[in-house]
Amino acid sequence: MKPDKILLDHGSGGKISHGLTADLLLPAFDNPALAMLDDGATLNVHGGRIAFSTDTYVVDPIFFPGGSIGDLAINGTVNDVAMCGATPLFLSVGMIIEEGFPMADLERVVADMGRAARLAGVTVVTGDTKVVPKGAADKIFINTSGIGIVAEHVNVSGANARAGDVIILSGTMADHGMTILTQRQGLAFESDLKSDSAPLNRMVVDILRCGCDIHVLRDPTRGGVGTTLNEIAGKSQVGIRIHEARLPVRPAVSGICELLGFDPLYVANEGKLLAFVPAGHAHQVLDVIKKSPYGKDACIIGETIDDHPGRVFIKTRIGGERIVDMLTGEQLPRIC
């Protein structure tokens, strides 16, 4: 039954969120570029191709170990453009600021954005600022949009996975989501838990230059690895099998997830990517990713299969198999 009001679940990136996109947004704005539902749109412009993406950040708290809403907003859009196989070049920044927000905090957020843009090698070229009355927003919300150039030989999309592909994850799962949760709730753990927020565009450049076939690149943010794999399986109409014993999770993150009842497969990441590549190219691509400072924990987590198109399965440590469905509900609102 369709709800008559917007719920937090509509922003989760899971089933209800996808339903909102399919039932309301796609029919209203129907066009081939939008229908691909990738991390951004790939557009033909005067004989060349550009990628264009936009995202809005409402994370709470706005400062957290490993980053802030500022660098998260830059990195997130840089990564979405990069997942289209593009080289990000230019960003816009729009800010909605609550009246009474401390100027010192705004200066800190903007400084973080500047450092992140320089690290990623992108330029913020335009923007907008709005201030709303106290109580009409929560501190600060940021929108970033980005454009980049797609090289002629590149063709990556969530619809391009093929049976026999190997699936590479560039590092450990759930670092960002568990960092935000523990900070928000004031939970103290003896660990170095911090967000994985990072720009992945240079890693992507190296992947695309290695001479291998790259079918899919995606960053598993809202809804985590489990939801992202379901999106790819559905769009490509392949089956996906992952292996529980191979899934990389830091011990501290695993312990907190177990204690609080979270499945790391569905927890957000902000500095990881999934790559689908032919089996014969997998180890070469894995070696390239491992050379990046953000890919040292990369590993092969699974493969695509002919059976059960559109479904994701996990082979458990004890040898059984179970279905990995798309995230249902909202585990943790305002994660990004």
CSV table of C-alpha atoms in Angstrom, one decimal:
chain,number,residue,atom,x,y,z
A,1,MET,CA,0.0,0.0,0.0
A,2,LYS,CA,1.4,3.4,-1.0
A,3,PRO,CA,1.8,5.8,1.9
A,4,ASP,CA,0.0,9.1,1.8
A,5,LYS,CA,2.9,11.0,3.3
A,6,ILE,CA,6.7,11.1,2.8
A,7,LEU,CA,8.5,8.9,5.3
A,8,LEU,CA,12.2,8.7,6.3
A,9,ASP,CA,12.2,5.4,4.4
A,10,HIS,CA,11.8,7.3,1.1
A,11,GLY,CA,15.4,8.6,1.6
A,12,SER,CA,17.0,5.3,2.5
A,13,GLY,CA,18.1,4.3,-0.9
A,14,GLY,CA,16.2,1.0,-0.4
A,15,LYS,CA,13.0,-0.5,-1.7
A,16,ILE,CA,10.7,2.4,-0.7
A,17,SER,CA,13.1,5.0,-2.0
A,18,HIS,CA,13.3,3.1,-5.3
A,19,GLY,CA,9.6,2.9,-5.5
A,20,LEU,CA,9.3,6.7,-5.1
A,21,THR,CA,11.7,7.1,-8.1
A,22,ALA,CA,10.0,4.5,-10.2
A,23,ASP,CA,6.4,5.6,-9.4
A,24,LEU,CA,6.7,9.4,-9.3
A,25,LEU,CA,10.0,10.8,-10.6
A,26,LEU,CA,10.7,8.7,-13.6
A,27,PRO,CA,7.2,9.2,-15.1
A,28,ALA,CA,7.3,12.9,-14.5
A,29,PHE,CA,10.8,13.4,-16.1
A,30,ASP,CA,10.9,10.4,-18.5
A,31,ASN,CA,14.0,10.4,-20.8
A,32,PRO,CA,16.6,7.8,-21.7
A,33,ALA,CA,19.5,9.4,-19.7
A,34,LEU,CA,17.4,9.4,-16.5
A,35,ALA,CA,16.0,5.9,-17.1
A,36,MET,CA,19.5,4.4,-16.8
A,37,LEU,CA,19.5,5.3,-13.0
A,38,ASP,CA,23.2,5.3,-12.7
A,39,ASP,CA,25.2,7.5,-10.3
A,40,GLY,CA,24.9,10.3,-12.8
A,41,ALA,CA,23.8,10.9,-16.4
A,42,THR,CA,26.1,10.4,-19.4
A,43,LEU,CA,25.2,12.9,-22.1
A,44,ASN,CA,26.2,13.4,-25.7
A,45,VAL,CA,27.3,16.9,-26.3
A,46,HIS,CA,28.7,18.2,-29.7
A,47,GLY,CA,30.4,14.9,-30.6
A,48,GLY,CA,31.7,14.2,-27.1
A,49,ARG,CA,30.3,12.9,-23.8
A,50,ILE,CA,30.0,14.4,-20.4
A,51,ALA,CA,28.8,13.0,-17.1
A,52,PHE,CA,26.5,15.1,-14.8
A,53,SER,CA,25.5,14.3,-11.3
A,54,THR,CA,23.9,16.0,-8.3
A,55,ASP,CA,23.5,15.1,-4.6
A,56,THR,CA,22.3,16.8,-1.4
A,57,TYR,CA,23.9,16.3,2.0
A,58,VAL,CA,22.0,16.5,5.3
A,59,VAL,CA,24.3,14.4,7.5
A,60,ASP,CA,23.9,14.6,11.2
A,61,PRO,CA,26.3,15.4,13.0
A,62,ILE,CA,27.9,17.7,10.5
A,63,PHE,CA,31.4,17.1,12.0
A,64,PHE,CA,32.6,13.5,12.6
A,65,PRO,CA,35.8,11.5,12.8
A,66,GLY,CA,37.2,11.3,9.2
A,67,GLY,CA,35.4,14.3,7.8
A,68,SER,CA,32.5,16.7,7.8
A,69,ILE,CA,29.5,17.6,5.7
A,70,GLY,CA,31.8,19.8,3.7
A,71,ASP,CA,34.3,17.3,2.4
A,72,LEU,CA,31.5,14.6,2.2
A,73,ALA,CA,29.6,16.9,-0.2
A,74,ILE,CA,32.6,17.3,-2.4
A,75,ASN,CA,33.8,13.7,-2.3
A,76,GLY,CA,30.3,12.3,-2.9
A,77,THR,CA,29.7,14.2,-6.1
A,78,VAL,CA,33.2,13.7,-7.3
A,79,ASN,CA,32.7,9.9,-6.9
A,80,ASP,CA,29.3,9.9,-8.5
A,81,VAL,CA,30.7,11.5,-11.6
A,82,ALA,CA,33.7,9.2,-11.6
A,83,MET,CA,31.4,6.1,-11.4
A,84,CYS,CA,30.1,7.1,-14.8
A,85,GLY,CA,33.6,6.6,-16.1
A,86,ALA,CA,34.2,10.3,-16.3
A,87,THR,CA,37.0,12.6,-15.1
A,88,PRO,CA,35.3,15.1,-12.8
A,89,LEU,CA,36.2,18.7,-13.6
A,90,PHE,CA,33.7,21.3,-12.2
A,91,LEU,CA,31.3,21.5,-9.3
A,92,SER,CA,28.6,23.8,-8.0
A,93,VAL,CA,27.8,24.3,-4.3
A,94,GLY,CA,24.4,25.3,-2.9
A,95,MET,CA,24.0,25.8,0.8
A,96,ILE,CA,20.8,26.2,2.9
A,97,ILE,CA,21.8,27.6,6.3
A,98,GLU,CA,19.7,27.9,9.4
A,99,GLU,CA,19.6,31.3,11.0
A,100,GLY,CA,21.9,31.4,14.1
A,101,PHE,CA,24.3,28.8,12.7
A,102,PRO,CA,27.8,29.7,14.1
A,103,MET,CA,30.0,31.5,11.7
A,104,ALA,CA,33.0,29.6,13.0
A,105,ASP,CA,31.3,26.3,12.0
A,106,LEU,CA,30.5,27.6,8.5
A,107,GLU,CA,34.1,28.7,8.0
A,108,ARG,CA,35.2,25.2,9.0
A,109,VAL,CA,32.8,23.5,6.6
A,110,VAL,CA,33.8,25.8,3.7
A,111,ALA,CA,37.5,25.2,4.5
A,112,ASP,CA,36.9,21.4,4.4
A,113,MET,CA,35.2,21.8,1.0
A,114,GLY,CA,38.1,23.8,-0.4
A,115,ARG,CA,40.6,21.2,0.8
A,116,ALA,CA,38.6,18.3,-0.6
A,117,ALA,CA,38.2,20.0,-4.0
A,118,ARG,CA,41.9,20.6,-4.2
A,119,LEU,CA,42.7,17.0,-3.2
A,120,ALA,CA,40.3,15.7,-5.9
A,121,GLY,CA,41.6,18.2,-8.5
A,122,VAL,CA,38.2,19.7,-9.2
A,123,THR,CA,37.1,23.4,-9.3
A,124,VAL,CA,34.0,24.9,-7.6
A,125,VAL,CA,32.8,27.3,-10.3
A,126,THR,CA,29.3,28.4,-9.2
A,127,GLY,CA,27.0,28.2,-6.3
A,128,ASP,CA,24.2,29.7,-4.2
A,129,THR,CA,23.5,30.4,-0.5
A,130,LYS,CA,20.1,30.6,1.2
A,131,VAL,CA,19.4,31.4,4.9
A,132,VAL,CA,16.1,30.2,6.4
A,133,PRO,CA,14.6,31.1,9.8
A,134,LYS,CA,15.7,29.2,12.9
A,135,GLY,CA,13.9,25.9,13.0
A,136,ALA,CA,13.2,25.7,9.3
A,137,ALA,CA,16.3,23.6,8.7
A,138,ASP,CA,18.8,21.8,10.9
A,139,LYS,CA,22.1,23.7,10.9
A,140,ILE,CA,23.2,23.4,7.2
A,141,PHE,CA,22.2,21.4,4.1
A,142,ILE,CA,24.5,21.3,1.1
A,143,ASN,CA,23.9,20.4,-2.5
A,144,THR,CA,26.7,19.7,-4.9
A,145,SER,CA,26.5,19.1,-8.7
A,146,GLY,CA,29.3,18.1,-10.9
A,147,ILE,CA,30.3,17.6,-14.5
A,148,GLY,CA,33.1,15.7,-16.1
A,149,ILE,CA,34.4,14.3,-19.4
A,150,VAL,CA,33.9,10.7,-20.5
A,151,ALA,CA,36.6,9.3,-22.7
A,152,GLU,CA,35.6,7.9,-26.0
A,153,HIS,CA,36.5,4.2,-25.2
A,154,VAL,CA,34.7,4.2,-21.8
A,155,ASN,CA,31.3,2.5,-21.4
A,156,VAL,CA,30.4,1.7,-17.8
A,157,SER,CA,26.9,1.4,-16.4
A,158,GLY,CA,24.9,-0.5,-13.8
A,159,ALA,CA,23.2,-2.2,-16.8
A,160,ASN,CA,26.5,-3.6,-18.2
A,161,ALA,CA,27.3,-6.5,-15.9
A,162,ARG,CA,27.6,-9.8,-17.7
A,163,ALA,CA,27.5,-13.4,-16.5
A,164,GLY,CA,31.0,-14.5,-15.6
A,165,ASP,CA,32.1,-11.1,-14.3
A,166,VAL,CA,34.1,-10.9,-11.1
A,167,ILE,CA,33.1,-8.4,-8.4
A,168,ILE,CA,35.7,-6.3,-6.7
A,169,LEU,CA,35.1,-4.2,-3.6
A,170,SER,CA,37.8,-1.6,-3.0
A,171,GLY,CA,37.9,-1.8,0.8
A,172,THR,CA,36.1,-2.4,4.1
A,173,MET,CA,32.3,-2.0,4.5
A,174,ALA,CA,30.2,0.1,6.8
A,175,ASP,CA,33.0,2.5,8.2
A,176,HIS,CA,31.0,5.7,7.4
A,177,GLY,CA,27.6,4.5,8.6
A,178,MET,CA,28.9,3.2,11.9
A,179,THR,CA,31.0,6.3,12.5
A,180,ILE,CA,27.9,8.5,12.0
A,181,LEU,CA,25.7,6.3,14.2
A,182,THR,CA,28.2,6.2,17.2
A,183,GLN,CA,28.8,10.0,17.0
A,184,ARG,CA,25.1,10.8,16.8
A,185,GLN,CA,24.2,8.6,19.7
A,186,GLY,CA,27.2,9.6,21.8
A,187,LEU,CA,28.4,6.0,22.0
A,188,ALA,CA,32.0,5.6,23.2
A,189,PHE,CA,34.1,2.7,21.9
A,190,GLU,CA,37.8,2.0,22.3
A,191,SER,CA,38.5,2.0,18.6
A,192,ASP,CA,39.8,4.3,15.8
A,193,LEU,CA,36.5,4.2,14.0
A,194,LYS,CA,36.2,6.9,11.4
A,195,SER,CA,34.4,7.7,8.1
A,196,ASP,CA,35.9,6.4,4.9
A,197,SER,CA,34.9,9.6,3.0
A,198,ALA,CA,37.4,10.0,0.1
A,199,PRO,CA,37.7,11.0,-3.5
A,200,LEU,CA,37.9,8.0,-5.8
A,201,ASN,CA,38.4,9.7,-9.1
A,202,ARG,CA,42.1,9.1,-9.4
A,203,MET,CA,41.6,5.4,-8.6
A,204,VAL,CA,39.0,5.3,-11.4
A,205,VAL,CA,41.4,6.9,-13.9
A,206,ASP,CA,44.0,4.2,-13.1
A,207,ILE,CA,41.4,1.5,-13.5
A,208,LEU,CA,40.2,2.8,-16.8
A,209,ARG,CA,43.8,3.2,-18.1
A,210,CYS,CA,44.9,-0.3,-17.2
A,211,GLY,CA,43.7,-1.8,-20.5
A,212,CYS,CA,41.1,-4.0,-19.0
A,213,ASP,CA,37.4,-4.2,-19.8
A,214,ILE,CA,35.4,-2.5,-17.0
A,215,HIS,CA,31.7,-3.2,-17.2
A,216,VAL,CA,30.3,-1.5,-14.0
A,217,LEU,CA,31.6,1.0,-11.4
A,218,ARG,CA,29.4,2.0,-8.5
A,219,ASP,CA,30.0,3.5,-5.1
A,220,PRO,CA,27.8,1.7,-2.5
A,221,THR,CA,26.6,4.6,-0.4
A,222,ARG,CA,23.0,4.7,1.0
A,223,GLY,CA,21.7,1.1,1.3
A,224,GLY,CA,25.3,-0.2,1.3
A,225,VAL,CA,26.8,-3.0,-0.7
A,226,GLY,CA,23.7,-5.2,-0.5
A,227,THR,CA,21.3,-2.7,-2.0
A,228,THR,CA,23.8,-1.6,-4.7
A,229,LEU,CA,24.4,-5.2,-5.8
A,230,ASN,CA,20.6,-5.6,-6.1
A,231,GLU,CA,20.3,-2.5,-8.3
A,232,ILE,CA,23.0,-3.8,-10.6
A,233,ALA,CA,21.5,-7.3,-10.7
A,234,GLY,CA,18.1,-5.9,-11.6
A,235,LYS,CA,19.4,-3.5,-14.3
A,236,SER,CA,21.8,-6.0,-15.9
A,237,GLN,CA,19.5,-9.0,-15.4
A,238,VAL,CA,22.2,-11.3,-14.1
A,239,GLY,CA,22.4,-13.3,-10.9
A,240,ILE,CA,25.0,-12.3,-8.3
A,241,ARG,CA,26.7,-14.5,-5.8
A,242,ILE,CA,28.9,-13.1,-3.0
A,243,HIS,CA,30.9,-14.9,-0.4
A,244,GLU,CA,30.4,-14.1,3.3
A,245,ALA,CA,34.0,-15.2,4.2
A,246,ARG,CA,35.5,-12.7,1.7
A,247,LEU,CA,33.5,-9.6,2.8
A,248,PRO,CA,35.9,-7.1,4.3
A,249,VAL,CA,34.8,-5.5,7.6
A,250,ARG,CA,37.1,-4.0,10.2
A,251,PRO,CA,36.9,-5.9,13.5
A,252,ALA,CA,35.7,-2.7,15.4
A,253,VAL,CA,32.9,-2.1,12.9
A,254,SER,CA,31.9,-5.8,12.9
A,255,GLY,CA,31.7,-5.7,16.7
A,256,ILE,CA,29.6,-2.6,16.8
A,257,CYS,CA,27.2,-3.9,14.1
A,258,GLU,CA,26.8,-7.1,16.0
A,259,LEU,CA,26.2,-5.3,19.2
A,260,LEU,CA,23.6,-2.9,17.8
A,261,GLY,CA,21.9,-5.3,15.3
A,262,PHE,CA,23.2,-3.9,12.0
A,263,ASP,CA,24.1,-5.9,8.9
A,264,PRO,CA,27.3,-4.3,7.4
A,265,LEU,CA,26.0,-5.2,3.9
A,266,TYR,CA,23.4,-2.5,4.3
A,267,VAL,CA,25.4,0.2,6.0
A,268,ALA,CA,26.5,3.2,4.0
A,269,ASN,CA,30.1,3.7,2.6
A,270,GLU,CA,31.5,7.0,1.3
A,271,GLY,CA,34.9,6.0,0.0
A,272,LYS,CA,34.5,2.6,-1.6
A,273,LEU,CA,33.6,1.3,-5.1
A,274,LEU,CA,32.4,-1.9,-6.7
A,275,ALA,CA,33.9,-2.9,-10.0
A,276,PHE,CA,32.5,-5.6,-12.3
A,277,VAL,CA,35.1,-6.9,-14.7
A,278,PRO,CA,35.6,-10.1,-16.8
A,279,ALA,CA,37.3,-12.9,-14.8
A,280,GLY,CA,40.4,-12.8,-17.0
A,281,HIS,CA,41.0,-9.1,-16.0
A,282,ALA,CA,40.1,-9.3,-12.4
A,283,HIS,CA,43.5,-9.7,-10.7
A,284,GLN,CA,45.0,-6.9,-12.9
A,285,VAL,CA,42.2,-4.5,-11.9
A,286,LEU,CA,42.6,-5.6,-8.3
A,287,ASP,CA,46.3,-4.9,-8.3
A,288,VAL,CA,45.6,-1.4,-9.7
A,289,ILE,CA,43.0,-0.7,-7.0
A,290,LYS,CA,45.4,-1.9,-4.3
A,291,LYS,CA,48.0,0.7,-5.3
A,292,SER,CA,45.6,3.5,-4.5
A,293,PRO,CA,45.8,4.8,-0.9
A,294,TYR,CA,42.1,4.2,-0.7
A,295,GLY,CA,42.2,0.7,-2.0
A,296,LYS,CA,44.7,-1.2,0.2
A,297,ASP,CA,42.0,-3.5,1.5
A,298,ALA,CA,40.4,-4.3,-1.9
A,299,CYS,CA,39.4,-7.8,-2.5
A,300,ILE,CA,37.2,-10.0,-4.8
A,301,ILE,CA,33.9,-10.6,-3.1
A,302,GLY,CA,31.9,-12.6,-5.7
A,303,GLU,CA,30.8,-13.1,-9.3
A,304,THR,CA,27.9,-12.9,-11.6
A,305,ILE,CA,26.0,-16.0,-12.7
A,306,ASP,CA,23.6,-17.1,-15.3
A,307,ASP,CA,21.1,-18.4,-12.8
A,308,HIS,CA,18.4,-16.3,-11.0
A,309,PRO,CA,18.7,-13.1,-13.0
A,310,GLY,CA,18.0,-10.0,-10.9
A,311,ARG,CA,18.7,-11.8,-7.6
A,312,VAL,CA,21.6,-11.6,-5.2
A,313,PHE,CA,22.8,-14.5,-3.1
A,314,ILE,CA,25.4,-14.9,-0.4
A,315,LYS,CA,27.3,-18.1,0.3
A,316,THR,CA,27.6,-18.3,4.0
A,317,ARG,CA,30.6,-19.4,6.0
A,318,ILE,CA,29.0,-22.7,6.7
A,319,GLY,CA,28.4,-23.5,3.1
A,320,GLY,CA,24.7,-22.5,2.8
A,321,GLU,CA,23.1,-19.9,0.6
A,322,ARG,CA,20.6,-17.2,1.3
A,323,ILE,CA,19.0,-14.3,-0.6
A,324,VAL,CA,20.4,-10.8,-0.1
A,325,ASP,CA,17.4,-8.5,-0.8
A,326,MET,CA,17.4,-4.8,-1.2
A,327,LEU,CA,17.3,-2.7,2.0
A,328,THR,CA,13.8,-2.5,3.4
A,329,GLY,CA,13.1,0.6,5.6
A,330,GLU,CA,15.6,3.1,6.9
A,331,GLN,CA,18.3,1.8,9.1
A,332,LEU,CA,19.9,5.2,9.8
A,333,PRO,CA,18.5,8.4,8.5
A,334,ARG,CA,20.6,11.4,7.5
A,335,ILE,CA,23.7,9.3,6.9
A,336,CYS,CA,25.0,11.6,4.1
